[in-house]
Amino acid sequence: MSDTARGPTPTPTPSPIDRFIDLIEVTAAAFLAVVTLLVFVSVFLRYFFAWSIPDAYDFTRLLLGILIFWGMAVASYRGDHISVDLLWTAAPPGARRAMDVFSALVTLVAMAAFTWMFAEKVLGTRADHVGTFDLRQPVWIYYFIAWIGLASSILLLSLRTLRLLLWPDKLGPAREPHTAE
Amino acid sequence: MSTDAVAVTGFISLFGLMLLRVPVGIAMGVVGVLGFGYVIGDIGPALKLLSQSPIRTATDAEFAVIPLFLLMGAFASASGMSRELFRASNTFLGHLKGGLGIATIVACGGFAAICGSSVATAATFSRVAYPEMRDHGYPQSFATGVIAAGGSLGIMIPPSTVFAVYGLITEQDIGRLFIAGIVPGILAIAMYVATINVIALVRPDFLPSTPRHSWAERLTALRDVWAVTLLFVFIIGGIYGGLFTATEAAGMGAAGAFIIAVARRKLSRADFLRCLVESLRTTAAVFTILIGALIFGYFLTVTQVPQKITEFLTGLGLGPYGVLILIMLMYLALGCIMDAMAMIILTIPIVFPVIKALGFDPVWFGVIIVMTVELGLIHPPVGMNVFVIKSVIKDVKLSTVFYGVMPFVLTDILRLAILIAFPILALWLPSHM
């Protein structure tokens, strides 16, 4: 049978975890679209109508915070953070896996501490009744949504560490080194 | 333990963690918190940093400049503007000896004006220009070398993510930094073109030329690049004329690139989502390092590392330029093992006080740093642009790309020397803002 007759290779069905991660990522990406729209519309209104959307500034920066924290959660799970690969690329497979597990554990502990401390910040902001500049919307709600991203990262990182230890093949092949410039 | 010993231990731990592949931002955050806690003798306030510093960074409206310019570049890449730029420059320059190489450099320069990422520029032109050059008999080493060098223009010609990050860390006006990059960027294009001419002169049989295009073809191709021109003039003109802040310009640019792409039916829903997700991923990667660096900054403050390094370097008796060369050599060495963005975020808080103490202009130093990073993107053994080209063009060896890019590395070193000798090249335009 020819390749054409056999048809395309079926795409593996994503697991519930992968779907959950995709959902977080797409939602955060949608926030980025909203931030862009807000900046664009704010400038447009300022120049053409000498008017500004109430709370546009606060809403933009708080949404930015949410999308960054959510993005960090996904990057932590996928191993998308910028890291130094010098030793890793030269190491044998066993040592690579050990380094991956060590790195995932350190990241997990660091993110757990961060999530715990940020929970205090959310509660503190709620207790202090901090509001946005124009409409006095409670800021703690935005912080809480951002915190959900961090809390998800703990769940996802625990899962990543488990997968690295027990089923390393489930995480797929290592990606090309990620860069930001 | 003395604070000096703590500082040394902190740096050893940081590099140790990074070598064990702990993400750079996480490593900086961990060492920052533990080191700060150790020096002040109480881990409580150190942990408190985690509740204050990251959210302050993530919700700083000025920092929105990073994701918004990344998004603009993603839309520009997806909407095929690179192909039009290459076609236009090819019709004008392709008939010269090594003309397709020259056309690639000029098109990369044009694309850099709407995309602030070197890696995206190199990846885009690996798809657009490489097949054309190979079809016309250009050697593989030359074709890939030109794309690697041309790609590095992405971070020099504004808008540039590296300039934006440098501005945010050093509290310099991002708009002024962008404008400062224009003349050095044009100089880079001119010098890369000159390099190709020298290669064609020294080895006449090495580079072919293609048939000359008619003026009708040239004008048609020129008409297609209106979108790039419009976007660049709109953003940079807006910053230069004081109409927008850098963040507003980034938002207008991203929205503008989106509108142009949709109006020309070049952006599907899938492309749109891919652009957003790609920008989000890079944003998350950059912000993790930024947040880590700011926490690490508290550790640097309590151990007084920047002050001590400033005292040490200024006391060496090398003079300002001697110290500057020493710093740049350090960057080139670090560039062999580290991602350029991570390197800048990690080192600028330490190096910047030295530069100020030596009396150098911070905007000019920003240009010098970006040029050093540009060099790091193409010089062996790491050269990120080279790896990106290799990942797009599967049948090329890394050594072939490095061989092809060597003449451009020498050009970059010469350009760096020119910029150090004549700071006015970078500072003249911003002085008129």
mmCIF file with all atom_site columns, N, CA, C and O in Angstrom, chain A residues 25 36 40 46-47 61 65 68 72 78 81-82 84-86 88 100 103 114 117 120-121 179-181, chain B residues 19 21 24 47-48 51-52 54 58-59 68 71 118-119 243 248 255 281 284 286-288 337 339 341 377:
data_model
loop_
_atom_site.group_PDB
_atom_site.id
_atom_site.type_symbol
_atom_site.label_atom_id
_atom_site.label_alt_id
_atom_site.label_comp_id
_atom_site.label_asym_id
_atom_site.label_entity_id
_atom_site.label_seq_id
_atom_site.pdbx_PDB_ins_code
_atom_site.Cartn_x
_atom_site.Cartn_y
_atom_site.Cartn_z
_atom_site.occupancy
_atom_site.B_iso_or_equiv
_atom_site.pdbx_formal_charge
_atom_site.auth_seq_id
_atom_site.auth_comp_id
_atom_site.auth_asym_id
_atom_site.auth_atom_id
_atom_site.pdbx_PDB_model_num
ATOM 1   N N  . GLU A 1 25  ? -2.743 28.124 28.339 1.00 0.00 ? 25  GLU A N  1
ATOM 2   C CA . GLU A 1 25  ? -1.913 28.893 27.407 1.00 0.00 ? 25  GLU A CA 1
ATOM 3   C C  . GLU A 1 25  ? -2.762 29.758 26.478 1.00 0.00 ? 25  GLU A C  1
ATOM 4   O O  . GLU A 1 25  ? -2.454 30.940 26.266 1.00 0.00 ? 25  GLU A O  1
ATOM 5   N N  . THR A 1 36  ? -3.226 44.265 24.010 1.00 0.00 ? 36  THR A N  1
ATOM 6   C CA . THR A 1 36  ? -2.896 44.985 22.771 1.00 0.00 ? 36  THR A CA 1
ATOM 7   C C  . THR A 1 36  ? -4.065 45.887 22.360 1.00 0.00 ? 36  THR A C  1
ATOM 8   O O  . THR A 1 36  ? -3.871 47.064 22.045 1.00 0.00 ? 36  THR A O  1
ATOM 9   N N  . PHE A 1 40  ? -4.083 50.026 22.105 1.00 0.00 ? 40  PHE A N  1
ATOM 10  C CA . PHE A 1 40  ? -4.435 50.629 20.813 1.00 0.00 ? 40  PHE A CA 1
ATOM 11  C C  . PHE A 1 40  ? -5.638 51.573 20.954 1.00 0.00 ? 40  PHE A C  1
ATOM 12  O O  . PHE A 1 40  ? -5.584 52.735 20.551 1.00 0.00 ? 40  PHE A O  1
ATOM 13  N N  . ARG A 1 46  ? -7.548 58.815 22.949 1.00 0.00 ? 46  ARG A N  1
ATOM 14  C CA . ARG A 1 46  ? -6.877 60.002 23.495 1.00 0.00 ? 46  ARG A CA 1
ATOM 15  C C  . ARG A 1 46  ? -6.653 61.037 22.399 1.00 0.00 ? 46  ARG A C  1
ATOM 16  O O  . ARG A 1 46  ? -6.892 62.228 22.596 1.00 0.00 ? 46  ARG A O  1
ATOM 17  N N  . TYR A 1 47  ? -6.213 60.584 21.212 1.00 0.00 ? 47  TYR A N  1
ATOM 18  C CA . TYR A 1 47  ? -5.883 61.532 20.154 1.00 0.00 ? 47  TYR A CA 1
ATOM 19  C C  . TYR A 1 47  ? -7.105 62.048 19.402 1.00 0.00 ? 47  TYR A C  1
ATOM 20  O O  . TYR A 1 47  ? -7.139 63.186 18.969 1.00 0.00 ? 47  TYR A O  1
ATOM 21  N N  . ARG A 1 61  ? -2.293 46.723 33.024 1.00 0.00 ? 61  ARG A N  1
ATOM 22  C CA . ARG A 1 61  ? -1.124 46.215 33.750 1.00 0.00 ? 61  ARG A CA 1
ATOM 23  C C  . ARG A 1 61  ? -1.492 44.993 34.610 1.00 0.00 ? 61  ARG A C  1
ATOM 24  O O  . ARG A 1 61  ? -0.689 44.068 34.741 1.00 0.00 ? 61  ARG A O  1
ATOM 25  N N  . GLY A 1 65  ? 0.024  41.182 34.309 1.00 0.00 ? 65  GLY A N  1
ATOM 26  C CA . GLY A 1 65  ? 0.501  40.354 35.421 1.00 0.00 ? 65  GLY A CA 1
ATOM 27  C C  . GLY A 1 65  ? -0.087 38.949 35.352 1.00 0.00 ? 65  GLY A C  1
ATOM 28  O O  . GLY A 1 65  ? 0.621  37.958 35.525 1.00 0.00 ? 65  GLY A O  1
ATOM 29  N N  . ILE A 1 68  ? 1.432  36.922 32.453 1.00 0.00 ? 68  ILE A N  1
ATOM 30  C CA . ILE A 1 68  ? 2.821  36.536 32.718 1.00 0.00 ? 68  ILE A CA 1
ATOM 31  C C  . ILE A 1 68  ? 2.863  35.369 33.706 1.00 0.00 ? 68  ILE A C  1
ATOM 32  O O  . ILE A 1 68  ? 3.577  34.380 33.481 1.00 0.00 ? 68  ILE A O  1
ATOM 33  N N  . MET A 1 72  ? 4.160  31.701 32.846 1.00 0.00 ? 72  MET A N  1
ATOM 34  C CA . MET A 1 72  ? 5.260  31.073 33.606 1.00 0.00 ? 72  MET A CA 1
ATOM 35  C C  . MET A 1 72  ? 4.883  29.651 34.015 1.00 0.00 ? 72  MET A C  1
ATOM 36  O O  . MET A 1 72  ? 5.722  28.745 34.019 1.00 0.00 ? 72  MET A O  1
ATOM 37  N N  . ARG A 1 78  ? 6.436  22.829 30.527 1.00 0.00 ? 78  ARG A N  1
ATOM 38  C CA . ARG A 1 78  ? 6.982  22.414 29.226 1.00 0.00 ? 78  ARG A CA 1
ATOM 39  C C  . ARG A 1 78  ? 8.503  22.479 29.183 1.00 0.00 ? 78  ARG A C  1
ATOM 40  O O  . ARG A 1 78  ? 9.112  22.093 28.186 1.00 0.00 ? 78  ARG A O  1
ATOM 41  N N  . HIS A 1 81  ? 11.610 27.403 29.832 1.00 0.00 ? 81  HIS A N  1
ATOM 42  C CA . HIS A 1 81  ? 12.398 28.506 30.375 1.00 0.00 ? 81  HIS A CA 1
ATOM 43  C C  . HIS A 1 81  ? 13.792 28.520 29.771 1.00 0.00 ? 81  HIS A C  1
ATOM 44  O O  . HIS A 1 81  ? 14.294 27.479 29.345 1.00 0.00 ? 81  HIS A O  1
ATOM 45  N N  . ILE A 1 82  ? 14.395 29.719 29.762 1.00 0.00 ? 82  ILE A N  1
ATOM 46  C CA . ILE A 1 82  ? 15.752 29.832 29.219 1.00 0.00 ? 82  ILE A CA 1
ATOM 47  C C  . ILE A 1 82  ? 16.713 29.205 30.208 1.00 0.00 ? 82  ILE A C  1
ATOM 48  O O  . ILE A 1 82  ? 16.709 29.544 31.391 1.00 0.00 ? 82  ILE A O  1
ATOM 49  N N  . VAL A 1 84  ? 20.849 27.139 30.627 1.00 0.00 ? 84  VAL A N  1
ATOM 50  C CA . VAL A 1 84  ? 22.180 26.937 30.026 1.00 0.00 ? 84  VAL A CA 1
ATOM 51  C C  . VAL A 1 84  ? 22.316 25.448 29.700 1.00 0.00 ? 84  VAL A C  1
ATOM 52  O O  . VAL A 1 84  ? 22.237 24.605 30.587 1.00 0.00 ? 84  VAL A O  1
ATOM 53  N N  . ASP A 1 85  ? 22.513 25.146 28.419 1.00 0.00 ? 85  ASP A N  1
ATOM 54  C CA . ASP A 1 85  ? 22.515 23.747 27.983 1.00 0.00 ? 85  ASP A CA 1
ATOM 55  C C  . ASP A 1 85  ? 23.916 23.169 27.781 1.00 0.00 ? 85  ASP A C  1
ATOM 56  O O  . ASP A 1 85  ? 24.054 22.053 27.285 1.00 0.00 ? 85  ASP A O  1
ATOM 57  N N  . LEU A 1 86  ? 24.927 23.940 28.143 1.00 0.00 ? 86  LEU A N  1
ATOM 58  C CA . LEU A 1 86  ? 26.312 23.541 27.846 1.00 0.00 ? 86  LEU A CA 1
ATOM 59  C C  . LEU A 1 86  ? 26.632 22.139 28.365 1.00 0.00 ? 86  LEU A C  1
ATOM 60  O O  . LEU A 1 86  ? 27.083 21.270 27.614 1.00 0.00 ? 86  LEU A O  1
ATOM 61  N N  . TRP A 1 88  ? 24.479 19.941 29.736 1.00 0.00 ? 88  TRP A N  1
ATOM 62  C CA . TRP A 1 88  ? 23.389 19.013 29.419 1.00 0.00 ? 88  TRP A CA 1
ATOM 63  C C  . TRP A 1 88  ? 23.590 18.373 28.047 1.00 0.00 ? 88  TRP A C  1
ATOM 64  O O  . TRP A 1 88  ? 23.440 17.159 27.896 1.00 0.00 ? 88  TRP A O  1
ATOM 65  N N  . ASP A 1 100 ? 17.658 16.901 34.515 1.00 0.00 ? 100 ASP A N  1
ATOM 66  C CA . ASP A 1 100 ? 16.272 17.333 34.293 1.00 0.00 ? 100 ASP A CA 1
ATOM 67  C C  . ASP A 1 100 ? 15.446 17.211 35.574 1.00 0.00 ? 100 ASP A C  1
ATOM 68  O O  . ASP A 1 100 ? 14.661 18.103 35.908 1.00 0.00 ? 100 ASP A O  1
ATOM 69  N N  . SER A 1 103 ? 16.610 19.838 38.087 1.00 0.00 ? 103 SER A N  1
ATOM 70  C CA . SER A 1 103 ? 16.127 21.156 37.668 1.00 0.00 ? 103 SER A CA 1
ATOM 71  C C  . SER A 1 103 ? 14.626 21.299 37.957 1.00 0.00 ? 103 SER A C  1
ATOM 72  O O  . SER A 1 103 ? 14.179 22.339 38.454 1.00 0.00 ? 103 SER A O  1
ATOM 73  N N  . PHE A 1 114 ? 7.197  30.706 46.116 1.00 0.00 ? 114 PHE A N  1
ATOM 74  C CA . PHE A 1 114 ? 6.666  31.904 45.463 1.00 0.00 ? 114 PHE A CA 1
ATOM 75  C C  . PHE A 1 114 ? 5.132  31.929 45.581 1.00 0.00 ? 114 PHE A C  1
ATOM 76  O O  . PHE A 1 114 ? 4.525  32.950 45.955 1.00 0.00 ? 114 PHE A O  1
ATOM 77  N N  . MET A 1 117 ? 4.036  32.661 49.208 1.00 0.00 ? 117 MET A N  1
ATOM 78  C CA . MET A 1 117 ? 4.234  34.058 49.594 1.00 0.00 ? 117 MET A CA 1
ATOM 79  C C  . MET A 1 117 ? 3.270  34.981 48.837 1.00 0.00 ? 117 MET A C  1
ATOM 80  O O  . MET A 1 117 ? 2.786  35.968 49.384 1.00 0.00 ? 117 MET A O  1
ATOM 81  N N  . GLU A 1 120 ? -0.079 35.248 50.423 1.00 0.00 ? 120 GLU A N  1
ATOM 82  C CA . GLU A 1 120 ? -0.110 36.262 51.498 1.00 0.00 ? 120 GLU A CA 1
ATOM 83  C C  . GLU A 1 120 ? -0.382 37.649 50.920 1.00 0.00 ? 120 GLU A C  1
ATOM 84  O O  . GLU A 1 120 ? -1.115 38.448 51.502 1.00 0.00 ? 120 GLU A O  1
ATOM 85  N N  . LYS A 1 121 ? 0.235  37.915 49.764 1.00 0.00 ? 121 LYS A N  1
ATOM 86  C CA . LYS A 1 121 ? 0.054  39.217 49.121 1.00 0.00 ? 121 LYS A CA 1
ATOM 87  C C  . LYS A 1 121 ? -1.411 39.401 48.691 1.00 0.00 ? 121 LYS A C  1
ATOM 88  O O  . LYS A 1 121 ? -1.990 40.480 48.870 1.00 0.00 ? 121 LYS A O  1
ATOM 89  N N  . THR A 1 179 ? 15.166 30.727 23.163 1.00 0.00 ? 179 THR A N  1
ATOM 90  C CA . THR A 1 179 ? 15.867 31.991 23.285 1.00 0.00 ? 179 THR A CA 1
ATOM 91  C C  . THR A 1 179 ? 14.878 33.136 23.198 1.00 0.00 ? 179 THR A C  1
ATOM 92  O O  . THR A 1 179 ? 13.757 32.941 22.752 1.00 0.00 ? 179 THR A O  1
ATOM 93  N N  . ALA A 1 180 ? 15.329 34.286 23.660 1.00 0.00 ? 180 ALA A N  1
ATOM 94  C CA . ALA A 1 180 ? 14.403 35.405 23.727 1.00 0.00 ? 180 ALA A CA 1
ATOM 95  C C  . ALA A 1 180 ? 14.812 36.576 22.854 1.00 0.00 ? 180 ALA A C  1
ATOM 96  O O  . ALA A 1 180 ? 14.097 37.545 22.777 1.00 0.00 ? 180 ALA A O  1
ATOM 97  N N  . GLU A 1 181 ? 15.949 36.525 22.224 1.00 0.00 ? 181 GLU A N  1
ATOM 98  C CA . GLU A 1 181 ? 16.320 37.694 21.413 1.00 0.00 ? 181 GLU A CA 1
ATOM 99  C C  . GLU A 1 181 ? 16.215 37.312 19.969 1.00 0.00 ? 181 GLU A C  1
ATOM 100 O O  . GLU A 1 181 ? 16.700 37.695 19.101 1.00 0.00 ? 181 GLU A O  1
ATOM 101 N N  . LEU B 2 19  ? 24.450 25.643 35.386 1.00 0.00 ? 19  LEU B N  1
ATOM 102 C CA . LEU B 2 19  ? 25.100 24.553 34.635 1.00 0.00 ? 19  LEU B CA 1
ATOM 103 C C  . LEU B 2 19  ? 24.342 23.239 34.787 1.00 0.00 ? 19  LEU B C  1
ATOM 104 O O  . LEU B 2 19  ? 24.390 22.388 33.899 1.00 0.00 ? 19  LEU B O  1
ATOM 105 N N  . ARG B 2 21  ? 21.330 23.039 34.662 1.00 0.00 ? 21  ARG B N  1
ATOM 106 C CA . ARG B 2 21  ? 20.144 23.279 33.823 1.00 0.00 ? 21  ARG B CA 1
ATOM 107 C C  . ARG B 2 21  ? 18.916 23.763 34.580 1.00 0.00 ? 21  ARG B C  1
ATOM 108 O O  . ARG B 2 21  ? 17.785 23.643 34.079 1.00 0.00 ? 21  ARG B O  1
ATOM 109 N N  . VAL B 2 24  ? 17.496 29.858 34.214 1.00 0.00 ? 24  VAL B N  1
ATOM 110 C CA . VAL B 2 24  ? 18.313 30.993 34.664 1.00 0.00 ? 24  VAL B CA 1
ATOM 111 C C  . VAL B 2 24  ? 17.557 31.862 35.677 1.00 0.00 ? 24  VAL B C  1
ATOM 112 O O  . VAL B 2 24  ? 18.091 32.224 36.730 1.00 0.00 ? 24  VAL B O  1
ATOM 113 N N  . LEU B 2 47  ? 11.991 36.000 52.148 1.00 0.00 ? 47  LEU B N  1
ATOM 114 C CA . LEU B 2 47  ? 10.828 35.366 51.514 1.00 0.00 ? 47  LEU B CA 1
ATOM 115 C C  . LEU B 2 47  ? 9.768  36.404 51.149 1.00 0.00 ? 47  LEU B C  1
ATOM 116 O O  . LEU B 2 47  ? 9.049  36.256 50.164 1.00 0.00 ? 47  LEU B O  1
ATOM 117 N N  . LYS B 2 48  ? 9.698  37.459 51.963 1.00 0.00 ? 48  LYS B N  1
ATOM 118 C CA . LYS B 2 48  ? 8.747  38.546 51.683 1.00 0.00 ? 48  LYS B CA 1
ATOM 119 C C  . LYS B 2 48  ? 8.990  39.160 50.295 1.00 0.00 ? 48  LYS B C  1
ATOM 120 O O  . LYS B 2 48  ? 8.069  39.666 49.651 1.00 0.00 ? 48  LYS B O  1
ATOM 121 N N  . SER B 2 51  ? 6.741  37.980 47.701 1.00 0.00 ? 51  SER B N  1
ATOM 122 C CA . SER B 2 51  ? 5.358  38.445 47.654 1.00 0.00 ? 51  SER B CA 1
ATOM 123 C C  . SER B 2 51  ? 5.266  39.849 47.055 1.00 0.00 ? 51  SER B C  1
ATOM 124 O O  . SER B 2 51  ? 4.179  40.277 46.668 1.00 0.00 ? 51  SER B O  1
ATOM 125 N N  . GLN B 2 52  ? 6.380  40.572 47.004 1.00 0.00 ? 52  GLN B N  1
ATOM 126 C CA . GLN B 2 52  ? 6.324  41.960 46.524 1.00 0.00 ? 52  GLN B CA 1
ATOM 127 C C  . GLN B 2 52  ? 6.921  42.142 45.127 1.00 0.00 ? 52  GLN B C  1
ATOM 128 O O  . GLN B 2 52  ? 6.286  42.706 44.242 1.00 0.00 ? 52  GLN B O  1
ATOM 129 N N  . PRO B 2 54  ? 7.993  40.129 42.408 1.00 0.00 ? 54  PRO B N  1
ATOM 130 C CA . PRO B 2 54  ? 7.525  39.591 41.116 1.00 0.00 ? 54  PRO B CA 1
ATOM 131 C C  . PRO B 2 54  ? 6.261  40.265 40.598 1.00 0.00 ? 54  PRO B C  1
ATOM 132 O O  . PRO B 2 54  ? 6.181  40.603 39.413 1.00 0.00 ? 54  PRO B O  1
ATOM 133 N N  . ALA B 2 58  ? 5.695  42.191 37.130 1.00 0.00 ? 58  ALA B N  1
ATOM 134 C CA . ALA B 2 58  ? 4.739  41.670 36.143 1.00 0.00 ? 58  ALA B CA 1
ATOM 135 C C  . ALA B 2 58  ? 3.619  42.660 35.843 1.00 0.00 ? 58  ALA B C  1
ATOM 136 O O  . ALA B 2 58  ? 3.024  42.608 34.766 1.00 0.00 ? 58  ALA B O  1
ATOM 137 N N  . THR B 2 59  ? 3.317  43.561 36.786 1.00 0.00 ? 59  THR B N  1
ATOM 138 C CA . THR B 2 59  ? 2.222  44.516 36.543 1.00 0.00 ? 59  THR B CA 1
ATOM 139 C C  . THR B 2 59  ? 2.734  45.933 36.261 1.00 0.00 ? 59  THR B C  1
ATOM 140 O O  . THR B 2 59  ? 1.960  46.886 36.343 1.00 0.00 ? 59  THR B O  1
ATOM 141 N N  . LEU B 2 68  ? 4.343  43.258 23.614 1.00 0.00 ? 68  LEU B N  1
ATOM 142 C CA . LEU B 2 68  ? 3.681  43.914 22.484 1.00 0.00 ? 68  LEU B CA 1
ATOM 143 C C  . LEU B 2 68  ? 4.593  43.988 21.258 1.00 0.00 ? 68  LEU B C  1
ATOM 144 O O  . LEU B 2 68  ? 4.152  43.744 20.129 1.00 0.00 ? 68  LEU B O  1
ATOM 145 N N  . LEU B 2 71  ? 4.783  40.564 19.794 1.00 0.00 ? 71  LEU B N  1
ATOM 146 C CA . LEU B 2 71  ? 3.573  40.251 19.034 1.00 0.00 ? 71  LEU B CA 1
ATOM 147 C C  . LEU B 2 71  ? 3.595  40.921 17.669 1.00 0.00 ? 71  LEU B C  1
ATOM 148 O O  . LEU B 2 71  ? 3.217  40.319 16.660 1.00 0.00 ? 71  LEU B O  1
ATOM 149 N N  . SER B 2 118 ? 16.197 39.006 16.560 1.00 0.00 ? 118 SER B N  1
ATOM 150 C CA . SER B 2 118 ? 17.207 38.511 15.617 1.00 0.00 ? 118 SER B CA 1
ATOM 151 C C  . SER B 2 118 ? 16.916 37.091 15.200 1.00 0.00 ? 118 SER B C  1
ATOM 152 O O  . SER B 2 118 ? 17.105 36.712 14.043 1.00 0.00 ? 118 SER B O  1
ATOM 153 N N  . VAL B 2 119 ? 16.493 36.305 16.174 1.00 0.00 ? 119 VAL B N  1
ATOM 154 C CA . VAL B 2 119 ? 16.249 34.893 15.900 1.00 0.00 ? 119 VAL B CA 1
ATOM 155 C C  . VAL B 2 119 ? 15.103 34.748 14.893 1.00 0.00 ? 119 VAL B C  1
ATOM 156 O O  . VAL B 2 119 ? 15.189 33.957 13.942 1.00 0.00 ? 119 VAL B O  1
ATOM 157 N N  . LEU B 2 243 ? 4.804  61.412 19.997 1.00 0.00 ? 243 LEU B N  1
ATOM 158 C CA . LEU B 2 243 ? 3.367  61.107 19.971 1.00 0.00 ? 243 LEU B CA 1
ATOM 159 C C  . LEU B 2 243 ? 3.022  59.944 20.892 1.00 0.00 ? 243 LEU B C  1
ATOM 160 O O  . LEU B 2 243 ? 1.957  59.913 21.504 1.00 0.00 ? 243 LEU B O  1
ATOM 161 N N  . GLU B 2 248 ? 3.201  52.432 24.199 1.00 0.00 ? 248 GLU B N  1
ATOM 162 C CA . GLU B 2 248 ? 2.086  52.748 23.289 1.00 0.00 ? 248 GLU B CA 1
ATOM 163 C C  . GLU B 2 248 ? 2.470  52.430 21.847 1.00 0.00 ? 248 GLU B C  1
ATOM 164 O O  . GLU B 2 248 ? 1.667  51.886 21.088 1.00 0.00 ? 248 GLU B O  1
ATOM 165 N N  . ALA B 2 255 ? -1.021 46.201 16.884 1.00 0.00 ? 255 ALA B N  1
ATOM 166 C CA . ALA B 2 255 ? -2.359 46.324 16.294 1.00 0.00 ? 255 ALA B CA 1
ATOM 167 C C  . ALA B 2 255 ? -2.251 46.660 14.802 1.00 0.00 ? 255 ALA B C  1
ATOM 168 O O  . ALA B 2 255 ? -2.995 46.102 13.977 1.00 0.00 ? 255 ALA B O  1
ATOM 169 N N  . ARG B 2 281 ? 4.874  32.727 25.037 1.00 0.00 ? 281 ARG B N  1
ATOM 170 C CA . ARG B 2 281 ? 5.950  31.842 25.509 1.00 0.00 ? 281 ARG B CA 1
ATOM 171 C C  . ARG B 2 281 ? 7.246  32.613 25.721 1.00 0.00 ? 281 ARG B C  1
ATOM 172 O O  . ARG B 2 281 ? 7.914  32.462 26.743 1.00 0.00 ? 281 ARG B O  1
ATOM 173 N N  . ALA B 2 284 ? 6.918  34.911 28.744 1.00 0.00 ? 284 ALA B N  1
ATOM 174 C CA . ALA B 2 284 ? 7.056  34.188 30.015 1.00 0.00 ? 284 ALA B CA 1
ATOM 175 C C  . ALA B 2 284 ? 8.526  33.879 30.292 1.00 0.00 ? 284 ALA B C  1
ATOM 176 O O  . ALA B 2 284 ? 9.004  34.040 31.423 1.00 0.00 ? 284 ALA B O  1
ATOM 177 N N  . VAL B 2 286 ? 11.203 35.527 29.196 1.00 0.00 ? 286 VAL B N  1
ATOM 178 C CA . VAL B 2 286 ? 11.945 36.760 29.523 1.00 0.00 ? 286 VAL B CA 1
ATOM 179 C C  . VAL B 2 286 ? 11.583 37.252 30.925 1.00 0.00 ? 286 VAL B C  1
ATOM 180 O O  . VAL B 2 286 ? 12.468 37.623 31.711 1.00 0.00 ? 286 VAL B O  1
ATOM 181 N N  . PHE B 2 287 ? 10.299 37.243 31.250 1.00 0.00 ? 287 PHE B N  1
ATOM 182 C CA . PHE B 2 287 ? 9.879  37.760 32.551 1.00 0.00 ? 287 PHE B CA 1
ATOM 183 C C  . PHE B 2 287 ? 10.360 36.894 33.702 1.00 0.00 ? 287 PHE B C  1
ATOM 184 O O  . PHE B 2 287 ? 10.605 37.407 34.797 1.00 0.00 ? 287 PHE B O  1
ATOM 185 N N  . THR B 2 288 ? 10.488 35.581 33.474 1.00 0.00 ? 288 THR B N  1
ATOM 186 C CA . THR B 2 288 ? 11.020 34.735 34.549 1.00 0.00 ? 288 THR B CA 1
ATOM 187 C C  . THR B 2 288 ? 12.437 35.198 34.893 1.00 0.00 ? 288 THR B C  1
ATOM 188 O O  . THR B 2 288 ? 12.803 35.295 36.071 1.00 0.00 ? 288 THR B O  1
ATOM 189 N N  . ILE B 2 337 ? 28.578 30.672 26.479 1.00 0.00 ? 337 ILE B N  1
ATOM 190 C CA . ILE B 2 337 ? 27.840 29.656 27.246 1.00 0.00 ? 337 ILE B CA 1
ATOM 191 C C  . ILE B 2 337 ? 26.415 30.061 27.572 1.00 0.00 ? 337 ILE B C  1
ATOM 192 O O  . ILE B 2 337 ? 25.622 29.232 27.983 1.00 0.00 ? 337 ILE B O  1
ATOM 193 N N  . ASP B 2 339 ? 22.633 32.332 26.917 1.00 0.00 ? 339 ASP B N  1
ATOM 194 C CA . ASP B 2 339 ? 21.692 33.054 26.084 1.00 0.00 ? 339 ASP B CA 1
ATOM 195 C C  . ASP B 2 339 ? 21.924 34.563 26.279 1.00 0.00 ? 339 ASP B C  1
ATOM 196 O O  . ASP B 2 339 ? 22.151 35.021 27.403 1.00 0.00 ? 339 ASP B O  1
ATOM 197 N N  . MET B 2 341 ? 20.016 37.258 26.064 1.00 0.00 ? 341 MET B N  1
ATOM 198 C CA . MET B 2 341 ? 19.071 38.014 26.892 1.00 0.00 ? 341 MET B CA 1
ATOM 199 C C  . MET B 2 341 ? 19.333 37.744 28.375 1.00 0.00 ? 341 MET B C  1
ATOM 200 O O  . MET B 2 341 ? 19.371 38.672 29.197 1.00 0.00 ? 341 MET B O  1
ATOM 201 N N  . LEU B 2 377 ? 25.565 36.480 18.830 1.00 0.00 ? 377 LEU B N  1
ATOM 202 C CA . LEU B 2 377 ? 24.566 35.677 18.122 1.00 0.00 ? 377 LEU B CA 1
ATOM 203 C C  . LEU B 2 377 ? 25.163 34.910 16.952 1.00 0.00 ? 377 LEU B C  1
ATOM 204 O O  . LEU B 2 377 ? 24.560 33.965 16.446 1.00 0.00 ? 377 LEU B O  1
#
